[in-house]
CSV table of C-alpha atoms in Angstrom, one decimal:
chain,number,residue,atom,x,y,z
A,1,MET,CA,0.0,0.0,0.0
A,2,LYS,CA,1.3,3.4,-1.0
A,3,LYS,CA,1.3,6.2,1.6
A,4,ILE,CA,0.7,9.5,-0.1
A,5,LEU,CA,0.8,13.0,1.3
A,6,VAL,CA,-0.5,16.2,-0.3
A,7,ILE,CA,0.8,19.4,1.1
A,8,GLN,CA,-1.5,22.4,0.5
A,9,ASN,CA,-1.0,25.1,3.1
A,10,LYS,CA,-2.9,27.9,1.5
A,11,ARG,CA,-6.4,29.3,1.4
A,12,ILE,CA,-9.8,27.6,1.1
A,13,GLY,CA,-10.1,27.7,-2.7
A,14,ASP,CA,-6.5,26.4,-3.2
A,15,VAL,CA,-7.2,23.4,-0.9
A,16,LEU,CA,-10.5,22.5,-2.6
A,17,ILE,CA,-8.9,22.7,-6.0
A,18,SER,CA,-6.1,20.5,-4.8
A,19,SER,CA,-8.5,17.8,-3.8
A,20,VAL,CA,-8.5,16.7,-7.4
A,21,ILE,CA,-5.1,15.2,-6.6
A,22,ALA,CA,-6.7,12.7,-4.2
A,23,ASN,CA,-9.6,12.0,-6.6
A,24,ASN,CA,-7.1,11.1,-9.3
A,25,ILE,CA,-4.2,9.4,-7.5
A,26,LYS,CA,-6.8,6.9,-6.2
A,27,LYS,CA,-7.3,5.9,-9.8
A,28,VAL,CA,-3.6,5.2,-10.1
A,29,PHE,CA,-3.2,3.5,-6.6
A,30,PRO,CA,-6.7,2.4,-5.5
A,31,GLU,CA,-5.3,0.8,-2.3
A,32,SER,CA,-3.3,3.8,-1.3
A,33,GLU,CA,-3.7,5.8,1.9
A,34,VAL,CA,-4.0,9.5,1.1
A,35,THR,CA,-3.3,12.2,3.7
A,36,TYR,CA,-3.8,16.0,3.3
A,37,PHE,CA,-1.6,18.5,5.2
A,38,VAL,CA,-3.5,21.8,5.4
A,39,TYR,CA,-4.2,24.8,7.6
A,40,GLU,CA,-7.0,24.0,10.0
A,41,TYR,CA,-9.4,26.7,8.8
A,42,THR,CA,-9.5,25.1,5.3
A,43,ALA,CA,-10.0,21.4,6.3
A,44,GLY,CA,-13.8,21.6,6.0
A,45,VAL,CA,-13.7,21.5,2.2
A,46,LEU,CA,-12.0,18.1,2.4
A,47,GLU,CA,-14.2,16.4,5.0
A,48,ASN,CA,-16.2,13.3,3.8
A,49,ASN,CA,-14.1,13.0,0.6
A,50,PRO,CA,-13.9,9.2,0.2
A,51,ASN,CA,-10.5,9.6,-1.6
A,52,ILE,CA,-8.9,11.3,1.5
A,53,ASP,CA,-8.2,8.9,4.3
A,54,ARG,CA,-6.7,11.4,6.8
A,55,ILE,CA,-6.4,15.2,7.3
A,56,ILE,CA,-3.5,16.8,9.2
A,57,ALA,CA,-4.8,20.2,10.1
A,58,VAL,CA,-2.3,22.7,11.5
A,59,LYS,CA,-2.5,26.3,12.7
A,60,GLU,CA,-1.1,28.7,10.1
A,61,LYS,CA,0.8,30.8,12.7
A,62,GLU,CA,2.4,27.8,14.3
A,63,LEU,CA,3.9,26.6,11.1
A,64,LYS,CA,5.6,29.9,10.5
A,65,SER,CA,7.7,29.2,13.6
A,66,TYR,CA,11.0,27.5,12.6
A,67,THR,CA,10.8,25.4,15.8
A,68,LYS,CA,7.3,24.1,14.9
A,69,LEU,CA,8.3,23.6,11.3
A,70,PHE,CA,11.3,21.4,12.1
A,71,GLN,CA,9.1,19.4,14.6
A,72,THR,CA,6.6,18.9,11.7
A,73,ILE,CA,9.4,17.9,9.4
A,74,SER,CA,10.5,15.2,11.9
A,75,LYS,CA,6.9,13.9,12.3
A,76,ILE,CA,6.5,13.7,8.5
A,77,LYS,CA,9.7,11.8,8.1
A,78,LYS,CA,8.6,9.2,10.7
A,79,GLU,CA,5.4,8.6,8.7
A,80,GLU,CA,7.5,7.2,5.9
A,81,TYR,CA,5.4,8.4,3.0
A,82,ASP,CA,6.1,6.9,-0.4
A,83,ILE,CA,4.8,9.8,-2.5
A,84,ILE,CA,4.5,13.5,-1.7
A,85,PHE,CA,2.7,16.1,-3.8
A,86,ASP,CA,3.5,19.7,-3.2
A,87,PRO,CA,1.4,22.1,-5.3
A,88,TYR,CA,2.0,24.7,-2.6
A,89,SER,CA,5.7,24.8,-3.5
A,90,LYS,CA,6.9,27.4,-0.9
A,91,LEU,CA,9.9,27.1,1.4
A,92,GLN,CA,7.9,25.5,4.2
A,93,SER,CA,6.6,22.7,2.1
A,94,ARG,CA,9.8,22.3,0.1
A,95,LEU,CA,11.8,21.7,3.3
A,96,ILE,CA,9.2,19.1,4.4
A,97,CYS,CA,9.6,17.3,1.0
A,98,LEU,CA,13.4,17.5,1.1
A,99,PHE,CA,13.8,15.8,4.5
A,100,SER,CA,10.8,13.4,4.2
A,101,GLY,CA,12.6,10.5,2.7
A,102,ALA,CA,9.8,9.9,0.2
A,103,GLU,CA,10.7,8.0,-2.9
A,104,TYR,CA,8.6,10.4,-5.1
A,105,ARG,CA,8.6,14.0,-4.2
A,106,ILE,CA,6.6,15.9,-6.8
A,107,GLY,CA,6.3,19.7,-6.7
A,108,LEU,CA,5.5,22.6,-8.9
A,109,LYS,CA,8.0,25.1,-10.0
A,110,ARG,CA,8.2,28.0,-12.4
A,111,ALA,CA,9.3,27.1,-15.9
A,112,HIS,CA,13.0,27.9,-16.7
A,113,LYS,CA,13.8,28.3,-13.0
A,114,ASP,CA,16.1,25.8,-11.3
A,115,LEU,CA,15.7,24.9,-7.7
A,116,LYS,CA,18.7,25.5,-5.5
A,117,LEU,CA,18.3,22.2,-3.5
A,118,PRO,CA,16.9,18.8,-4.6
A,119,PHE,CA,13.6,19.4,-2.9
A,120,TYR,CA,11.8,17.3,-5.5
A,121,THR,CA,12.6,14.1,-7.3
A,122,HIS,CA,10.2,15.3,-9.9
A,123,PRO,CA,10.0,19.1,-10.3
A,124,ILE,CA,7.1,19.8,-12.6
A,125,SER,CA,6.9,23.2,-14.4
A,126,HIS,CA,3.7,25.2,-14.3
A,127,LEU,CA,1.9,24.9,-17.6
A,128,LYS,CA,2.2,28.0,-19.8
A,129,HIS,CA,-1.5,28.3,-20.6
A,130,ARG,CA,-4.6,26.4,-19.8
A,131,SER,CA,-6.1,24.1,-22.5
A,132,LYS,CA,-9.3,23.1,-20.7
A,133,ASN,CA,-12.2,25.1,-19.1
A,134,CYS,CA,-11.3,23.8,-15.7
A,135,GLY,CA,-8.8,26.6,-15.3
A,136,LYS,CA,-5.0,26.3,-15.2
A,137,ALA,CA,-4.7,25.8,-11.4
A,138,ILE,CA,-6.6,22.5,-11.7
A,139,GLU,CA,-4.7,21.5,-14.9
A,140,ASP,CA,-1.4,22.1,-13.2
A,141,ARG,CA,-2.4,19.7,-10.4
A,142,ILE,CA,-3.6,17.0,-12.7
A,143,ASN,CA,-0.3,17.4,-14.6
A,144,MET,CA,1.6,16.7,-11.5
A,145,ILE,CA,0.2,13.2,-11.5
A,146,ALA,CA,0.2,12.6,-15.2
A,147,SER,CA,3.8,13.7,-15.6
A,148,VAL,CA,5.0,10.9,-13.3
A,149,PHE,CA,2.3,8.2,-13.3
A,150,GLU,CA,0.0,6.7,-16.0
A,151,LEU,CA,-3.3,8.4,-15.4
A,152,LYS,CA,-6.2,7.3,-17.5
A,153,ALA,CA,-9.4,9.4,-17.8
A,154,PRO,CA,-8.5,12.3,-15.4
A,155,GLU,CA,-11.2,13.8,-13.3
A,156,TYR,CA,-11.0,17.6,-13.4
A,157,THR,CA,-13.9,18.6,-11.2
A,158,PRO,CA,-13.4,19.2,-7.5
A,159,LYS,CA,-16.3,17.9,-5.4
A,160,ILE,CA,-17.7,18.5,-2.0
A,161,PHE,CA,-19.3,15.6,-0.2
A,162,LEU,CA,-22.2,16.2,2.1
A,163,THR,CA,-23.6,13.8,4.6
A,164,GLU,CA,-27.3,12.9,4.5
A,165,GLU,CA,-27.8,15.0,7.6
A,166,GLU,CA,-26.1,18.0,6.0
A,167,LYS,CA,-28.3,17.7,3.0
A,168,GLN,CA,-31.4,18.1,5.3
A,169,TYR,CA,-30.3,21.6,6.3
A,170,SER,CA,-33.5,23.6,6.7
A,171,ARG,CA,-32.7,27.1,8.0
A,172,ILE,CA,-33.7,28.9,4.8
A,173,ASP,CA,-36.7,26.7,3.8
A,174,SER,CA,-39.2,29.5,4.8
A,175,LEU,CA,-37.4,32.3,3.0
A,176,GLN,CA,-38.8,34.1,0.0
A,177,LYS,CA,-37.2,32.5,-3.1
A,178,PRO,CA,-34.9,32.9,-4.9
A,179,VAL,CA,-32.2,32.9,-2.1
A,180,ILE,CA,-29.1,34.7,-3.5
A,181,MET,CA,-25.9,34.5,-1.6
A,182,LEU,CA,-23.6,37.6,-2.0
A,183,GLY,CA,-19.9,37.4,-1.2
A,184,ILE,CA,-19.7,41.0,-0.3
A,185,LEU,CA,-16.1,41.0,0.9
A,186,GLY,CA,-13.0,39.3,-0.5
A,187,SER,CA,-10.8,37.1,1.6
A,188,THR,CA,-8.3,40.0,1.7
A,189,PRO,CA,-8.8,43.8,1.3
A,190,GLN,CA,-7.1,43.5,-2.1
A,191,LYS,CA,-9.8,41.1,-3.2
A,192,SER,CA,-12.7,43.3,-2.0
A,193,MET,CA,-14.3,45.8,-4.4
A,194,PRO,CA,-15.3,49.2,-3.0
A,195,TYR,CA,-18.3,49.0,-0.7
A,196,LYS,CA,-20.2,51.6,-2.6
A,197,TYR,CA,-19.9,49.5,-5.8
A,198,MET,CA,-21.1,46.4,-4.0
A,199,VAL,CA,-24.1,48.3,-2.6
A,200,GLU,CA,-25.1,49.4,-6.1
A,201,ILE,CA,-25.1,45.8,-7.2
A,202,ILE,CA,-27.2,44.7,-4.2
A,203,ASP,CA,-29.7,47.6,-4.7
A,204,TYR,CA,-30.1,46.5,-8.4
A,205,ILE,CA,-30.9,43.0,-7.4
A,206,THR,CA,-33.4,43.9,-4.7
A,207,GLU,CA,-35.1,46.5,-6.9
A,208,ASN,CA,-35.5,44.1,-9.8
A,209,TYR,CA,-36.1,40.7,-8.2
A,210,ARG,CA,-38.2,39.4,-5.3
A,211,GLY,CA,-36.3,37.1,-3.1
A,212,THR,CA,-33.9,37.1,-0.2
A,213,ILE,CA,-30.3,38.3,-0.1
A,214,LEU,CA,-27.8,36.6,2.3
A,215,PHE,CA,-24.3,37.9,3.0
A,216,ASN,CA,-21.2,35.8,3.1
A,217,TYR,CA,-18.1,37.1,4.8
A,218,ALA,CA,-15.4,35.9,7.1
A,219,PRO,CA,-16.3,35.9,10.9
A,220,ASN,CA,-13.8,38.7,11.5
A,221,GLN,CA,-15.5,40.8,8.8
A,222,LYS,CA,-18.8,41.2,10.6
A,223,GLU,CA,-18.4,44.9,11.3
A,224,GLU,CA,-17.5,45.6,7.7
A,225,ALA,CA,-20.5,43.5,6.5
A,226,GLN,CA,-22.8,45.6,8.8
A,227,LYS,CA,-21.4,48.8,7.1
A,228,VAL,CA,-22.4,47.4,3.7
A,229,TYR,CA,-25.8,46.5,5.0
A,230,GLU,CA,-26.4,50.0,6.4
A,231,MET,CA,-25.7,51.5,3.0
A,232,CYS,CA,-28.3,49.3,1.2
A,233,LYS,CA,-31.7,50.7,0.2
A,234,ASN,CA,-34.0,47.6,0.5
A,235,LYS,CA,-33.0,46.2,3.8
A,236,ASP,CA,-36.2,44.2,4.1
A,237,GLN,CA,-34.9,41.8,1.5
A,238,ILE,CA,-31.6,41.2,3.2
A,239,ASN,CA,-31.5,38.6,6.0
A,240,LEU,CA,-28.5,39.1,8.2
A,241,GLU,CA,-29.7,36.6,10.8
A,242,ILE,CA,-28.9,33.6,8.7
A,243,TYR,CA,-25.1,33.2,8.6
A,244,GLU,CA,-22.7,30.3,9.1
A,245,ASP,CA,-19.3,30.9,10.6
A,246,SER,CA,-17.7,27.6,9.6
A,247,ILE,CA,-16.9,26.1,6.3
A,248,ARG,CA,-19.2,23.1,6.7
A,249,GLY,CA,-21.9,25.5,7.8
A,250,PHE,CA,-21.5,27.6,4.7
A,251,ILE,CA,-21.4,24.5,2.6
A,252,LYS,CA,-24.8,23.3,4.0
A,253,LEU,CA,-26.3,26.8,3.6
A,254,MET,CA,-24.9,27.4,0.0
A,255,ASN,CA,-26.2,23.9,-1.0
A,256,LYS,CA,-29.7,25.3,-0.4
A,257,CYS,CA,-29.3,28.7,-2.0
A,258,ASP,CA,-30.1,29.3,-5.7
A,259,LEU,CA,-26.9,31.2,-6.8
A,260,LEU,CA,-23.9,33.1,-5.8
A,261,VAL,CA,-22.6,36.5,-6.8
A,262,SER,CA,-19.2,37.2,-5.2
A,263,ASN,CA,-15.7,38.6,-5.2
A,264,GLU,CA,-13.4,35.8,-6.3
A,265,GLY,CA,-12.4,33.5,-3.5
A,266,GLY,CA,-13.0,30.2,-1.7
A,267,SER,CA,-16.8,30.6,-1.6
A,268,VAL,CA,-16.9,30.6,-5.4
A,269,HIS,CA,-15.0,27.3,-5.6
A,270,ILE,CA,-17.2,25.8,-3.0
A,271,THR,CA,-20.3,26.9,-4.9
A,272,LYS,CA,-19.0,25.5,-8.1
A,273,ALA,CA,-18.2,22.2,-6.4
A,274,LEU,CA,-21.9,22.1,-5.3
A,275,ASP,CA,-22.9,22.7,-8.9
A,276,LYS,CA,-24.7,26.0,-8.1
A,277,PRO,CA,-24.6,29.0,-10.6
A,278,THR,CA,-21.8,31.5,-9.9
A,279,PHE,CA,-21.0,35.0,-11.0
A,280,THR,CA,-17.5,36.0,-10.0
A,281,ILE,CA,-16.0,39.5,-9.8
A,282,TYR,CA,-12.3,39.2,-10.1
A,283,SER,CA,-9.8,41.6,-8.4
A,284,PRO,CA,-7.7,43.3,-11.1
A,285,TYR,CA,-4.5,41.5,-10.0
A,286,VAL,CA,-5.9,38.0,-10.0
A,287,ASN,CA,-4.9,35.9,-13.0
A,288,LYS,CA,-8.3,34.8,-14.3
A,289,GLU,CA,-6.8,32.0,-16.4
A,290,HIS,CA,-5.7,30.2,-13.3
A,291,TRP,CA,-9.0,30.3,-11.4
A,292,CYS,CA,-11.9,30.6,-13.9
A,293,SER,CA,-12.8,26.9,-13.5
A,294,PHE,CA,-15.7,25.7,-15.6
A,295,GLU,CA,-16.8,29.2,-16.7
A,296,ASP,CA,-19.0,28.9,-19.7
A,297,GLY,CA,-20.9,32.2,-19.8
A,298,ASP,CA,-24.0,30.3,-18.7
A,299,HIS,CA,-23.9,28.3,-15.5
A,300,HIS,CA,-20.8,30.1,-14.4
A,301,ASP,CA,-19.9,33.6,-15.6
A,302,SER,CA,-17.6,36.4,-14.4
A,303,ILE,CA,-16.0,39.8,-15.1
A,304,HIS,CA,-12.4,40.8,-15.1
A,305,LEU,CA,-11.2,44.4,-15.7
A,306,LEU,CA,-8.4,43.1,-18.0
A,307,GLU,CA,-11.0,41.8,-20.5
A,308,GLU,CA,-13.2,44.9,-20.3
A,309,LYS,CA,-10.5,47.5,-20.4
A,310,PRO,CA,-7.3,45.9,-21.7
A,311,ASP,CA,-5.7,49.3,-22.4
A,312,LEU,CA,-5.4,49.9,-18.6
A,313,PHE,CA,-2.8,47.1,-18.3
A,314,SER,CA,0.6,47.8,-19.8
A,315,SER,CA,1.4,44.1,-19.1
A,316,PHE,CA,0.1,41.3,-17.0
A,317,THR,CA,3.3,39.5,-16.0
A,318,LEU,CA,3.8,38.1,-12.6
A,319,GLU,CA,5.8,41.2,-11.5
A,320,GLU,CA,3.1,43.5,-12.8
A,321,ARG,CA,0.3,41.5,-11.0
A,322,ARG,CA,2.3,41.9,-7.8
A,323,ASN,CA,2.5,45.6,-8.3
A,324,ILE,CA,-1.3,45.8,-8.8
A,325,GLU,CA,-1.9,43.6,-5.7
A,326,GLU,CA,0.0,46.1,-3.5
A,327,ASP,CA,-2.6,48.8,-4.4
A,328,PRO,CA,-5.5,47.6,-6.6
A,329,ASN,CA,-7.8,50.5,-5.6
A,330,SER,CA,-7.2,52.7,-8.6
A,331,LEU,CA,-7.9,49.8,-11.0
A,332,TYR,CA,-10.8,48.6,-8.9
A,333,LYS,CA,-12.5,52.0,-9.3
A,334,GLU,CA,-12.4,51.4,-13.1
A,335,LEU,CA,-14.5,48.2,-12.5
A,336,THR,CA,-17.6,50.3,-12.1
A,337,PRO,CA,-21.1,48.9,-11.1
A,338,GLU,CA,-22.3,49.8,-14.7
A,339,LEU,CA,-19.5,47.6,-16.1
A,340,ILE,CA,-20.3,44.8,-13.8
A,341,LEU,CA,-24.0,45.0,-14.3
A,342,SER,CA,-23.6,44.9,-18.1
A,343,LYS,CA,-22.6,41.2,-17.6
A,344,LEU,CA,-24.4,40.5,-14.4
A,345,LYS,CA,-27.9,41.5,-15.7
A,346,PRO,CA,-28.2,38.8,-18.4
A,347,PHE,CA,-26.8,36.2,-15.9
A,348,LEU,CA,-29.5,37.1,-13.3
A,349,GLU,CA,-32.2,37.2,-16.0
A,350,HIS,CA,-31.2,33.7,-17.2
A,351,HIS,CA,-31.2,32.1,-13.7
A,352,LEU,CA,-33.9,34.0,-12.0
A,353,THR,CA,-36.7,34.3,-14.6
A,354,LYS,CA,-38.2,31.0,-13.4
A,355,PHE,CA,-38.8,32.6,-10.0
A,356,SER,CA,-40.8,35.6,-11.3
A,357,SER,CA,-43.8,33.6,-12.5
């Protein structure tokens, strides 16, 4: 039996996307034991996945301590893994790989860049461009497997697995339909559009559609969410009482909602994995090619400033994206509500017409 470890110490969306490694490596080694090493606040998206046998959940701050890191390296080495996948590919995870003793250490690296130490037995270059509509981030992870092992009929779609009890979630059964979840704040300030712009979008929805608006935000963003609410016109259509402060809670809630409109982030990837319609508003610095999984202009649609106003971007190299990330406000202001609504209106019309009869 192969012991396999997947290291993905990053945010919720990254972890969910990386679950495709488990779903596919089990095709190659059906009797294997697959373990995921993730930050504890992201583990919820992996729970109940039949392809994941064990989850090691660690605190993000603890792992940034060199003492804790070297303790972790020692523990991983004692586990005697046969195969390690490292899509995270940062110094922490590279050191874990280097000292793990695993026969196969498979990690992503930038093309044309040599690693200074033999962290990986199989360093896999990021693909230059995506070739499928699953988005390049998923393709890169499938390629990590296919470059080393024979993988037949890859499965590109991340999935979330709900228990029968979770499927019976009933908190929103009495609400006016449709129930629209709004991701009003990004996971970071750089991923959050101006409050005024989000409010204009909320007001458009409440003025043109009967139904109930729910807000999604991180628990530590409650005060900011309240500010957005206070700026909205039709507060009677916004229900602030129904909110879930855990990943599994949000999964249960979103599974019962009708669609999601949100800043790009983990909630979008969760909703796609639940096969619910999504409309994503990308921050100007986010590389849409990486994260636009399964967007078809119908079930899943989005808007990115680069596509609407390409003249604003002198280039979109990694360095330029980092510059934009440091201060995306000036470009975010160019992503006006009018621009967003030009794409959001037909999306809403397509998915919400059935509720107007």
